[in-house]
């Protein structure tokens, strides 16, 4: 760290002689980065390293009371890999992530296009209602949804029950994993679609009218205009929102925890976030919890790898 | 990227002009044929559906428990009162949680903006060795799941004796939000041409003066947008607070609200009060958010498009 800083002015000076973007001569950018780097090292870097180290250790209750933690190599990972509970959690989490993220993206895209197709007053109405949902703090939103899905007095069961031939009176949504995760997914989609819709809409407003008109004059069909002009232009936005949705939906925690508060804490109702939490805070098995955490990190990096790589390539070209 | 967009350019030619159909000869709103009436109807239906939970929260918060206990829902608060709010506020724990939430959030936002601003200037105005690694690190760090790190953060904060403290939580929040803030701000900084500053320097200002007088005012919207984003992140955060504030007396608003529901889980849930409590937590955020959201979205998009 300190050596980097010491050589910084020298490096910056060297860099400056190249004709490229560097326009500034004075103090090295490294000084500007110090505060951010320091806080990141403290808040994220150190915990990450600790977590990695601990994932190779036996770190249970005994270690909590001061016993030294023994290194056990990959034992925690092996134990996880052979644990059927864990596989259930992983498969559920991945399914939940993919279904929820893609549905969010699809609905968000449709709503963004819808916003461009309606008049100003209608668009504002739609935007305000989406904003209200977006701005709801997660915990507050969860309490409302739990109330909406309340078994006996929830308005969802009441309304569904009014449909002829449907008997949903006192249907317990949160007692069966399938409907539990359906509800979770609906809530997460409700909360995340506004972000996607607004981002894509902002992207759509940047598509140039002239280009579209020119294409139309050249005989491009609406589909071709969508496929060859609009889509490529908003692709960066779609890529980043999809990536963020995937990452956020993989680590969804608050929603699941609060639904479990209202329903069941059995392990079939766990996703990776709550599973780690139970291992760590509940069973005090920090070694195993760390191993699962590292697994989630690797999974996240794998999911975002393609995006990060393409971003790096662009950076090289610029 | 053929359209390098700056936040300033963003709203200039929005869909408004296109969608309002001011150029009748060329139908520039592709690729759908259904009439606008149908679209409008769909949009209104979606709007009503989407806002319903928020409406339901407020509606229920105004109704007496007796009414809420009925198996037939009451759709309009005709006999509504603010009793649930009064009961919730009487407790006093709300205000303590509010104070803790405010302190933690404001500290985190302040440092987050300061640090992120410096870093954003560094990466968008300078080319230097390690720049790319830093950008990459920022990108990856913001993907780290809180649930994957909280044990280590707990151990660390506990070992320096900062559990149940505002400082401990603020440090973790600052670190957690800084990457995204840097990400957002760099788009804004990059959107302001450095030439402007150089012109001012040619006119005799020092570099710092040029920056403060020319660039900084132009950056204000970006700082506001990122600040709001950081604020909402910290204000709504749940997991880390749950872990780092184990004491009953130290609760942020999200923890307080959850405790509120849990407490009533033992008896028949007092939904009227729970909904009043939820509204108390939500309404300030919603109002704040509605005021500033436009800038946030354009900030996010310009960050994404800039790559």
Coordinates of C-alpha atoms in Angstrom, one line a residue:
Chain A
X1 CA 0.0 0.0 0.0
X2 CA 2.6 2.6 1.1
X3 CA 5.0 1.7 -1.7
X4 CA 2.2 2.3 -4.2
X5 CA 1.6 5.7 -2.8
X6 CA 5.3 6.6 -2.7
X7 CA 5.8 5.8 -6.4
X8 CA 2.6 7.4 -7.4
X9 CA 3.8 10.8 -8.5
X10 CA 6.5 9.3 -10.5
X11 CA 4.2 7.0 -12.3
X12 CA 1.7 9.6 -13.0
X13 CA 4.4 11.8 -14.5
X14 CA 5.5 9.0 -16.7
X15 CA 1.9 8.3 -17.8
X16 CA 1.4 12.0 -18.6
X17 CA 4.0 12.0 -21.3
X18 CA 1.8 9.7 -23.4
X19 CA -0.5 11.5 -25.8
X20 CA -3.6 9.7 -24.7
X21 CA -6.4 11.2 -22.4
X22 CA -4.2 12.2 -19.5
X23 CA -4.6 15.9 -19.4
X24 CA -3.7 16.6 -15.8
X25 CA -0.2 16.8 -14.5
X26 CA -0.5 17.4 -10.8
X27 CA -1.1 15.2 -7.9
X28 CA -1.3 11.6 -8.5
X29 CA -4.8 10.0 -8.6
X30 CA -3.6 7.5 -6.1
X31 CA -4.1 10.1 -3.3
X32 CA -7.7 10.5 -4.4
X33 CA -8.3 6.7 -4.2
X34 CA -6.8 6.3 -0.7
X35 CA -10.0 6.9 1.4
X36 CA -12.2 4.7 -0.8
X37 CA -9.6 1.9 -0.8
X38 CA -9.0 2.1 2.9
X39 CA -12.7 1.9 3.7
X40 CA -13.2 -1.0 1.2
X41 CA -10.3 -2.9 2.7
X42 CA -11.7 -2.5 6.2
X43 CA -15.3 -3.1 5.5
X44 CA -15.2 -5.7 2.7
X45 CA -11.6 -6.8 2.1
X46 CA -10.6 -8.0 5.5
X47 CA -14.0 -9.8 6.1
X48 CA -13.6 -11.4 2.7
X49 CA -10.1 -12.7 3.6
X50 CA -11.3 -13.8 7.0
X51 CA -14.2 -15.6 5.4
X52 CA -12.0 -17.4 3.0
X53 CA -9.5 -18.5 5.7
X54 CA -12.3 -19.6 8.0
X55 CA -13.9 -21.7 5.3
X56 CA -10.9 -24.0 5.5
X57 CA -11.1 -24.2 9.3
X58 CA -13.0 -26.1 11.8
X59 CA -14.8 -23.2 13.5
X60 CA -17.7 -24.2 15.6
X61 CA -18.9 -23.6 19.2
X62 CA -15.6 -24.6 20.8
X63 CA -13.7 -22.0 18.8
X64 CA -16.2 -19.4 19.9
X65 CA -14.9 -20.0 23.4
X66 CA -11.4 -19.4 22.5
X67 CA -10.1 -22.7 21.3
X68 CA -7.7 -22.3 18.3
X69 CA -9.3 -23.1 15.0
X70 CA -7.7 -26.1 13.2
X71 CA -7.2 -26.0 9.5
X72 CA -9.2 -28.8 7.9
X73 CA -8.5 -28.2 4.3
X74 CA -11.5 -28.8 2.1
X75 CA -13.4 -30.7 4.7
X76 CA -16.1 -28.1 5.0
X77 CA -16.6 -28.0 1.3
X78 CA -16.7 -31.8 1.1
X79 CA -19.2 -31.9 3.8
X80 CA -21.4 -29.4 2.0
X81 CA -21.1 -31.1 -1.3
X82 CA -22.4 -34.3 0.3
X83 CA -25.1 -32.6 2.2
X84 CA -28.5 -33.1 0.5
X85 CA -29.9 -30.1 2.3
X86 CA -27.3 -27.9 0.7
X87 CA -28.1 -29.2 -2.8
X88 CA -31.7 -28.5 -2.3
X89 CA -30.9 -25.0 -1.2
X90 CA -28.6 -24.4 -4.2
X91 CA -31.0 -25.8 -6.7
X92 CA -33.9 -23.8 -5.2
X93 CA -31.8 -20.6 -5.1
X94 CA -30.7 -20.9 -8.7
X95 CA -34.2 -21.7 -9.9
X96 CA -35.6 -18.8 -7.8
X97 CA -32.9 -16.5 -9.2
X98 CA -33.4 -17.4 -12.9
X99 CA -37.2 -17.3 -12.8
X100 CA -37.5 -14.2 -10.8
X101 CA -34.8 -12.2 -12.6
X102 CA -36.0 -13.1 -16.1
X103 CA -39.7 -12.4 -15.3
X104 CA -38.6 -9.1 -13.8
X105 CA -36.7 -8.2 -16.9
X106 CA -39.5 -9.3 -19.2
X107 CA -42.2 -7.3 -17.3
X108 CA -39.9 -4.3 -16.9
X109 CA -39.2 -4.3 -20.6
X110 CA -42.8 -4.5 -21.5
X111 CA -43.7 -1.7 -19.1
X112 CA -40.9 0.5 -20.5
X113 CA -42.2 0.0 -24.0
X114 CA -45.7 0.6 -22.8
X115 CA -44.6 3.9 -21.3
X116 CA -43.4 5.1 -24.7
X117 CA -46.7 4.1 -26.3
X118 CA -49.2 6.0 -24.2
X119 CA -50.0 9.7 -23.6
X120 CA -48.3 11.8 -21.0
X121 CA -51.0 11.6 -18.3
X122 CA -51.3 7.9 -18.5
X123 CA -47.5 7.5 -18.5
X124 CA -47.3 9.6 -15.4
X125 CA -49.9 7.6 -13.6
X126 CA -48.1 4.4 -14.4
X127 CA -44.7 5.9 -13.4
X128 CA -45.9 7.2 -10.1
X129 CA -47.4 3.9 -9.1
X130 CA -44.2 2.1 -10.0
X131 CA -42.2 4.7 -8.1
X132 CA -44.3 4.1 -5.0
X133 CA -43.6 0.4 -5.1
X134 CA -39.9 1.0 -5.8
X135 CA -39.6 3.4 -2.9
X136 CA -41.2 1.1 -0.4
X137 CA -38.6 0.0 2.2
X138 CA -38.2 -3.7 1.9
X139 CA -39.3 -4.4 5.5
X140 CA -42.4 -2.3 5.1
X141 CA -43.3 -3.9 1.8
X142 CA -42.9 -7.3 3.3
X143 CA -45.3 -6.6 6.2
X144 CA -48.0 -5.4 3.7
X145 CA -47.5 -8.5 1.5
X146 CA -47.7 -10.8 4.4
X147 CA -50.9 -9.1 5.4
X148 CA -52.2 -9.4 1.8
X149 CA -51.5 -13.1 1.8
X150 CA -52.8 -13.7 5.3
X151 CA -54.5 -17.0 5.4
X152 CA -57.8 -16.0 6.9
X153 CA -58.2 -12.3 6.4
X154 CA -55.8 -11.6 3.5
X155 CA -57.4 -9.8 0.6
X156 CA -55.7 -12.1 -1.9
X157 CA -57.6 -15.1 -0.7
X158 CA -60.7 -13.1 -0.5
X159 CA -60.5 -11.9 -4.1
X160 CA -59.4 -15.2 -5.5
X161 CA -62.3 -16.9 -3.7
X162 CA -64.7 -14.6 -5.4
X163 CA -63.8 -16.1 -8.8
X164 CA -66.5 -18.7 -9.5
X165 CA -65.2 -22.3 -9.1
X166 CA -62.1 -21.2 -7.2
X167 CA -62.0 -22.1 -3.5
X168 CA -59.1 -20.3 -1.9
X169 CA -60.8 -19.5 1.4
X170 CA -58.1 -19.9 4.1
X171 CA -55.5 -21.2 1.6
X172 CA -52.2 -21.2 3.5
X173 CA -49.7 -19.8 0.9
X174 CA -46.7 -20.0 3.2
X175 CA -47.0 -23.6 4.4
X176 CA -45.9 -25.3 1.2
X177 CA -42.5 -24.5 -0.3
X178 CA -43.8 -24.2 -3.8
X179 CA -46.5 -21.5 -3.0
X180 CA -44.1 -20.0 -0.5
X181 CA -41.5 -19.3 -3.2
X182 CA -44.2 -18.2 -5.6
X183 CA -45.3 -15.5 -3.1
X184 CA -41.6 -14.6 -2.5
X185 CA -41.1 -14.3 -6.3
X186 CA -44.2 -12.2 -6.8
X187 CA -43.0 -9.8 -4.0
X188 CA -39.5 -9.6 -5.4
X189 CA -40.8 -9.0 -8.9
X190 CA -43.1 -6.3 -7.6
X191 CA -40.3 -4.5 -6.0
X192 CA -37.7 -4.9 -8.7
X193 CA -39.7 -4.3 -11.9
X194 CA -39.9 -0.5 -11.4
X195 CA -36.1 -0.2 -11.4
X196 CA -35.9 -2.2 -14.6
X197 CA -38.8 -0.3 -16.3
X198 CA -37.3 3.1 -15.5
X199 CA -33.8 2.2 -16.5
X200 CA -34.9 0.7 -19.8
X201 CA -37.3 3.6 -20.4
X202 CA -34.5 6.0 -19.8
X203 CA -32.5 4.0 -22.3
X204 CA -35.3 4.1 -24.9
X205 CA -35.6 7.8 -24.7
X206 CA -32.0 8.0 -25.9
X207 CA -32.8 6.3 -29.2
X208 CA -32.6 9.0 -31.8
X209 CA -35.7 9.8 -33.7
X210 CA -33.8 10.7 -36.8
X211 CA -32.3 7.3 -37.0
X212 CA -35.6 5.6 -36.6
X213 CA -37.3 7.8 -39.2
X214 CA -34.4 7.3 -41.6
X215 CA -34.7 3.6 -41.2
X216 CA -38.4 3.7 -41.7
X217 CA -38.0 5.7 -44.9
X218 CA -35.5 3.1 -46.1
X219 CA -38.3 0.6 -45.6
X220 CA -37.4 -1.0 -42.3
X221 CA -40.4 -2.8 -40.8
X222 CA -41.2 -2.1 -37.1
X223 CA -39.7 -5.4 -36.2
X224 CA -36.5 -4.6 -38.0
X225 CA -36.3 -1.3 -36.3
X226 CA -36.7 -2.9 -32.9
X227 CA -34.3 -5.7 -33.7
X228 CA -31.5 -3.7 -35.4
X229 CA -31.8 -0.2 -34.0
X230 CA -33.5 0.0 -30.7
X231 CA -32.2 -3.3 -29.2
X232 CA -28.5 -2.7 -29.9
X233 CA -28.8 0.8 -28.4
X234 CA -30.3 -0.3 -25.2
X235 CA -28.4 -3.5 -24.9
X236 CA -25.9 -2.1 -22.3
X237 CA -28.8 -1.1 -20.1
X238 CA -30.5 -4.4 -20.4
X239 CA -27.2 -6.2 -19.7
X240 CA -26.5 -4.3 -16.5
X241 CA -30.1 -4.5 -15.1
X242 CA -30.3 -8.2 -15.8
X243 CA -26.9 -8.8 -14.1
X244 CA -28.0 -6.8 -11.1
X245 CA -31.3 -8.6 -10.9
X246 CA -29.6 -12.0 -11.1
X247 CA -27.1 -11.0 -8.3
X248 CA -29.8 -9.5 -6.1
X249 CA -32.2 -12.4 -6.6
X250 CA -29.5 -14.9 -5.7
X251 CA -28.8 -13.3 -2.4
X252 CA -32.3 -12.4 -1.5
X253 CA -32.5 -12.5 2.3
X254 CA -34.8 -10.0 3.9
X255 CA -37.9 -11.2 2.0
X256 CA -37.3 -14.9 2.7
X257 CA -36.5 -14.3 6.4
X258 CA -39.7 -12.3 6.9
X259 CA -41.8 -14.8 5.0
X260 CA -40.3 -17.4 7.2
X261 CA -41.3 -15.3 10.3
X262 CA -44.8 -15.6 9.0
X263 CA -44.7 -19.1 7.8
X264 CA -42.2 -21.9 8.5
X265 CA -38.5 -22.0 9.3
X266 CA -38.1 -25.6 8.0
X267 CA -35.1 -26.1 5.7
X268 CA -37.2 -26.6 2.6
X269 CA -38.0 -22.9 2.9
X270 CA -34.4 -21.8 2.8
X271 CA -32.4 -20.0 0.0
X272 CA -28.7 -19.5 0.2
X273 CA -28.9 -16.3 2.1
X274 CA -31.1 -17.7 4.9
X275 CA -29.1 -20.9 4.9
X276 CA -25.9 -19.1 5.6
X277 CA -27.5 -17.1 8.3
X278 CA -28.9 -20.1 10.1
X279 CA -25.5 -21.9 9.9
X280 CA -23.7 -18.8 11.2
X281 CA -26.0 -17.0 13.6
X282 CA -28.1 -20.1 14.5
X283 CA -25.7 -23.1 14.8
X284 CA -22.6 -21.0 15.3
X285 CA -20.8 -23.1 12.7
X286 CA -18.7 -20.4 11.2
X287 CA -16.5 -22.7 9.2
X288 CA -19.5 -24.2 7.3
X289 CA -21.2 -20.9 7.0
X290 CA -18.0 -19.4 5.5
X291 CA -17.7 -22.2 3.1
X292 CA -21.3 -21.6 1.8
X293 CA -20.5 -17.9 1.6
X294 CA -17.5 -18.5 -0.5
X295 CA -19.6 -20.8 -2.7
X296 CA -22.1 -17.9 -3.2
X297 CA -19.3 -15.5 -4.0
X298 CA -17.9 -17.9 -6.6
X299 CA -21.4 -18.4 -8.0
X300 CA -21.9 -14.6 -8.3
X301 CA -18.5 -14.1 -10.0
X302 CA -19.4 -16.9 -12.4
X303 CA -22.7 -15.3 -13.2
X304 CA -21.2 -11.9 -13.8
X305 CA -18.0 -13.1 -15.5
X306 CA -19.2 -12.6 -19.1
X307 CA -20.3 -9.1 -18.3
X308 CA -17.1 -8.1 -16.5
X309 CA -15.0 -9.5 -19.4
X310 CA -16.9 -7.6 -22.0
X311 CA -16.6 -4.4 -19.9
X312 CA -12.8 -4.9 -19.6
X313 CA -12.6 -5.4 -23.4
X314 CA -14.4 -2.1 -24.0
X315 CA -12.1 -0.5 -21.5
X316 CA -9.0 -1.6 -23.5
X317 CA -10.4 -0.3 -26.7
X318 CA -11.3 3.1 -25.4
Chain B
X1 CA -21.5 2.9 -28.1
X2 CA -22.4 5.3 -30.8
X3 CA -24.4 7.5 -28.4
X4 CA -22.2 8.7 -25.7
X5 CA -24.7 10.1 -23.3
X6 CA -24.2 12.6 -20.6
X7 CA -26.7 12.9 -17.8
X8 CA -27.3 16.5 -19.0
X9 CA -28.4 15.3 -22.4
X10 CA -30.6 12.6 -21.1
X11 CA -34.0 14.2 -20.8
X12 CA -33.5 16.6 -23.6
X13 CA -35.2 14.8 -26.4
X14 CA -37.3 12.3 -24.5
X15 CA -40.0 10.1 -25.7
X16 CA -42.5 12.9 -24.9
X17 CA -42.1 14.5 -28.3
X18 CA -42.3 11.2 -30.1
X19 CA -45.1 9.6 -28.2
X20 CA -47.3 12.7 -28.4
X21 CA -47.2 12.1 -32.1
X22 CA -46.1 15.4 -33.3
X23 CA -44.9 14.1 -36.6
X24 CA -48.0 12.6 -38.0
X25 CA -46.6 11.6 -41.4
X26 CA -44.0 9.2 -40.1
X27 CA -45.2 6.9 -37.4
X28 CA -42.1 6.7 -35.3
X29 CA -43.5 4.7 -32.5
X30 CA -42.9 1.2 -33.8
X31 CA -43.6 -1.9 -33.7
X32 CA -47.2 -2.3 -32.5
X33 CA -50.4 -1.8 -34.2
X34 CA -53.0 -1.8 -31.4
X35 CA -54.5 1.5 -30.8
X36 CA -53.3 3.8 -28.1
X37 CA -56.6 3.4 -26.2
X38 CA -55.9 -0.2 -25.5
X39 CA -52.4 0.6 -24.4
X40 CA -53.7 3.3 -22.1
X41 CA -56.2 0.9 -20.5
X42 CA -53.5 -1.7 -20.0
X43 CA -51.2 0.9 -18.5
X44 CA -53.9 2.1 -16.1
X45 CA -54.7 -1.4 -15.0
X46 CA -51.1 -2.1 -14.4
X47 CA -50.8 1.1 -12.4
X48 CA -53.7 0.2 -10.2
X49 CA -52.4 -3.3 -9.6
X50 CA -48.9 -2.1 -8.8
X51 CA -50.0 0.5 -6.3
X52 CA -52.5 -1.7 -4.6
X53 CA -50.2 -3.0 -1.8
X54 CA -49.2 0.6 -0.9
X55 CA -52.8 1.6 -0.9
X56 CA -53.7 -1.4 1.2
X57 CA -51.1 -0.6 3.8
X58 CA -52.4 2.9 4.2
X59 CA -56.1 1.8 4.1
X60 CA -55.5 -0.9 6.8
X61 CA -53.5 1.5 9.0
X62 CA -56.5 3.7 9.3
X63 CA -59.0 1.0 10.2
X64 CA -59.8 -0.1 13.7
X65 CA -58.8 -3.6 14.6
X66 CA -62.4 -4.7 14.9
X67 CA -62.9 -3.9 11.2
X68 CA -59.7 -5.6 10.2
X69 CA -60.7 -8.8 12.0
X70 CA -63.7 -9.2 9.7
X71 CA -63.4 -11.9 7.0
X72 CA -64.8 -9.4 4.5
X73 CA -62.1 -6.8 3.7
X74 CA -63.0 -3.1 4.0
X75 CA -61.8 -1.5 0.8
X76 CA -62.2 2.2 1.8
X77 CA -61.3 3.7 5.2
X78 CA -64.7 5.4 5.6
X79 CA -64.7 5.1 9.4
X80 CA -60.9 5.5 9.5
X81 CA -59.0 7.1 12.4
X82 CA -55.4 7.8 13.3
X83 CA -55.7 5.7 16.5
X84 CA -53.3 3.0 15.2
X85 CA -50.7 5.7 14.7
X86 CA -51.2 7.2 18.1
X87 CA -50.8 3.7 19.7
X88 CA -47.7 3.0 17.7
X89 CA -46.0 6.3 18.6
X90 CA -46.9 6.1 22.3
X91 CA -44.5 3.2 22.6
X92 CA -41.5 5.5 22.2
X93 CA -39.3 2.8 20.7
X94 CA -40.1 4.3 17.3
X95 CA -38.3 7.5 18.0
X96 CA -35.2 5.8 19.3
X97 CA -35.1 3.6 16.2
X98 CA -35.6 6.7 14.1
X99 CA -32.7 8.4 15.7
X100 CA -30.4 5.5 15.3
X101 CA -31.4 5.1 11.6
X102 CA -30.9 8.7 10.9
X103 CA -27.4 8.9 12.6
X104 CA -26.1 5.8 10.9
X105 CA -27.5 6.8 7.5
X106 CA -26.2 10.3 7.6
X107 CA -22.7 9.3 8.7
X108 CA -22.6 6.7 6.0
X109 CA -23.9 9.0 3.3
X110 CA -21.5 11.7 4.1
X111 CA -18.3 9.6 4.1
X112 CA -19.6 7.5 1.2
X113 CA -20.1 10.6 -1.0
X114 CA -16.8 12.1 0.0
X115 CA -14.8 9.0 -0.7
X116 CA -16.6 8.1 -3.8
X117 CA -16.3 11.5 -5.2
X118 CA -12.6 11.5 -4.8
X119 CA -12.3 8.1 -6.3
X120 CA -14.7 8.9 -9.2
X121 CA -12.5 12.0 -10.1
X122 CA -9.5 9.8 -10.0
X123 CA -10.8 7.1 -12.3
X124 CA -12.6 9.3 -14.8
X125 CA -10.1 12.1 -15.1
X126 CA -6.8 10.3 -14.9
X127 CA -5.2 7.4 -16.6
X128 CA -2.9 5.7 -14.3
X129 CA -1.4 2.3 -13.6
X130 CA -3.9 0.2 -11.7
X131 CA -6.9 2.1 -12.8
X132 CA -8.4 -0.8 -14.5
X133 CA -7.8 -3.1 -11.6
X134 CA -9.5 -0.6 -9.3
X135 CA -12.6 -0.3 -11.6
X136 CA -12.7 -4.0 -11.7
X137 CA -12.4 -4.3 -7.9
X138 CA -15.2 -1.8 -7.5
X139 CA -17.4 -3.8 -9.8
X140 CA -16.8 -7.0 -8.1
X141 CA -17.0 -5.7 -4.5
X142 CA -20.5 -4.4 -5.2
X143 CA -21.5 -7.9 -6.1
X144 CA -20.3 -9.4 -2.9
X145 CA -23.5 -10.6 -1.1
X146 CA -23.9 -9.1 2.4
X147 CA -25.0 -12.6 3.5
X148 CA -21.7 -13.9 2.5
X149 CA -19.7 -11.5 4.6
X150 CA -21.7 -10.8 7.7
X151 CA -20.0 -13.4 10.0
X152 CA -16.6 -11.9 9.3
X153 CA -18.0 -8.4 9.7
X154 CA -19.5 -9.4 13.0
X155 CA -16.3 -10.9 14.3
X156 CA -14.4 -7.9 13.2
X157 CA -16.7 -5.3 14.7
X158 CA -17.1 -7.3 17.9
X159 CA -13.3 -7.6 18.3
X160 CA -12.9 -3.8 18.4
X161 CA -15.9 -3.5 20.8
X162 CA -18.2 -1.8 18.3
X163 CA -21.2 -4.1 18.4
X164 CA -24.4 -2.2 19.1
X165 CA -22.8 1.0 18.1
X166 CA -23.6 3.5 15.5
X167 CA -20.0 3.8 14.4
X168 CA -19.5 0.1 13.7
X169 CA -22.6 -0.1 11.6
X170 CA -21.7 3.1 9.7
X171 CA -18.3 1.9 8.8
X172 CA -19.8 -1.3 7.3
X173 CA -22.5 0.7 5.5
X174 CA -20.0 3.1 4.0
X175 CA -17.9 0.3 2.7
X176 CA -20.9 -1.5 1.3
X177 CA -22.4 1.5 -0.5
X178 CA -19.1 3.1 -1.7
X179 CA -18.6 0.9 -4.7
X180 CA -22.0 1.6 -6.2
X181 CA -21.6 5.3 -5.5
X182 CA -18.2 5.4 -7.3
X183 CA -19.9 3.6 -10.1
X184 CA -22.6 6.1 -10.4
X185 CA -20.5 9.2 -9.9
X186 CA -17.9 8.2 -12.5
X187 CA -20.6 8.5 -15.2
X188 CA -21.4 12.0 -14.1
X189 CA -17.7 13.1 -13.8
X190 CA -17.0 11.6 -17.2
X191 CA -19.9 13.5 -18.6
X192 CA -18.4 16.9 -17.8
X193 CA -15.7 17.7 -20.4
X194 CA -12.3 18.5 -18.8
X195 CA -11.9 21.1 -21.6
X196 CA -14.3 23.4 -19.6
X197 CA -11.9 23.4 -16.7
X198 CA -8.9 24.0 -18.9
X199 CA -10.5 26.9 -20.6
X200 CA -11.1 28.4 -17.1
X201 CA -7.4 27.8 -16.3
X202 CA -6.4 29.6 -19.5
X203 CA -8.4 32.5 -18.2
X204 CA -6.3 32.5 -15.1
X205 CA -8.0 30.3 -12.5
X206 CA -5.9 27.8 -10.6
X207 CA -6.7 24.2 -11.0
X208 CA -8.6 24.0 -7.8
X209 CA -10.5 27.1 -8.5
X210 CA -11.4 25.9 -11.9
X211 CA -12.6 22.7 -10.5
X212 CA -14.6 24.2 -7.8
X213 CA -16.2 26.9 -9.9
X214 CA -16.8 25.1 -13.2
X215 CA -16.9 21.3 -12.6
X216 CA -18.3 21.1 -9.1
X217 CA -21.5 22.9 -9.8
X218 CA -22.1 20.8 -12.8
X219 CA -21.6 17.7 -10.7
X220 CA -24.1 18.7 -8.1
X221 CA -27.0 16.7 -9.7
X222 CA -24.7 13.6 -9.8
X223 CA -23.8 14.1 -6.1
X224 CA -27.4 14.5 -5.2
X225 CA -28.4 11.4 -7.1
X226 CA -25.6 9.2 -5.6
X227 CA -26.3 10.6 -2.2
X228 CA -29.9 9.7 -2.4
X229 CA -29.0 6.2 -3.6
X230 CA -26.6 5.8 -0.7
X231 CA -29.2 7.2 1.7
X232 CA -31.9 4.7 0.6
X233 CA -29.5 1.8 0.7
X234 CA -28.4 2.5 4.2
X235 CA -31.8 3.5 5.4
X236 CA -33.4 0.3 4.3
X237 CA -30.6 -2.1 5.1
X238 CA -31.7 -5.0 7.2
X239 CA -29.2 -8.0 7.3
X240 CA -26.1 -6.2 8.5
X241 CA -28.1 -4.3 11.1
X242 CA -29.6 -7.5 12.3
X243 CA -26.2 -8.9 12.9
X244 CA -24.3 -5.9 14.2
X245 CA -27.0 -4.6 16.5
X246 CA -28.0 -7.6 18.7
X247 CA -29.2 -5.5 21.6
X248 CA -32.9 -4.9 22.0
X249 CA -32.3 -1.2 22.7
X250 CA -30.3 -0.6 19.6
X251 CA -32.5 -1.0 16.6
X252 CA -32.7 0.7 13.2
X253 CA -36.1 1.3 11.8
X254 CA -36.2 -1.9 9.7
X255 CA -35.3 -3.9 12.7
X256 CA -37.9 -2.1 14.8
X257 CA -40.6 -2.8 12.3
X258 CA -39.7 -6.5 12.1
X259 CA -39.7 -6.7 15.9
X260 CA -43.1 -5.2 15.8
X261 CA -44.5 -8.0 13.7
X262 CA -42.7 -10.7 15.6
X263 CA -44.0 -9.3 18.9
X264 CA -47.5 -9.6 17.7
X265 CA -46.9 -13.1 16.3
X266 CA -47.5 -14.6 19.7
X267 CA -51.0 -13.2 20.0
X268 CA -53.5 -12.3 17.3
X269 CA -51.6 -10.0 15.0
X270 CA -52.7 -6.4 15.5
X271 CA -52.6 -5.7 11.8
X272 CA -53.9 -2.1 12.1
X273 CA -50.9 -1.2 14.2
X274 CA -48.4 -3.1 12.1
X275 CA -49.7 -1.3 9.0
X276 CA -49.5 2.0 10.8
X277 CA -45.9 1.2 11.8
X278 CA -45.1 0.2 8.2
X279 CA -46.6 3.4 6.9
X280 CA -44.5 5.4 9.4
X281 CA -41.4 3.7 8.1
X282 CA -42.3 4.0 4.4
X283 CA -43.9 7.4 3.9
X284 CA -40.9 9.6 4.5
X285 CA -38.8 7.4 2.2
X286 CA -41.4 7.4 -0.5
X287 CA -41.8 11.2 -0.4
X288 CA -38.1 11.7 -0.4
X289 CA -37.7 9.3 -3.2
X290 CA -40.4 10.8 -5.4
X291 CA -38.7 14.1 -5.2
X292 CA -35.4 12.9 -6.4
X293 CA -35.9 9.7 -8.4
X294 CA -35.5 11.1 -11.9
X295 CA -31.9 11.9 -11.2
X296 CA -31.2 8.5 -9.8
X297 CA -32.4 6.7 -12.9
X298 CA -30.5 8.8 -15.3
X299 CA -27.4 8.4 -13.0
X300 CA -27.8 4.7 -13.1
X301 CA -28.3 4.6 -16.8
X302 CA -25.4 6.9 -17.6
X303 CA -23.2 4.7 -15.4
X304 CA -24.3 1.6 -17.3
X305 CA -24.0 3.1 -20.8
X306 CA -20.6 4.6 -20.2
X307 CA -19.1 1.2 -19.4

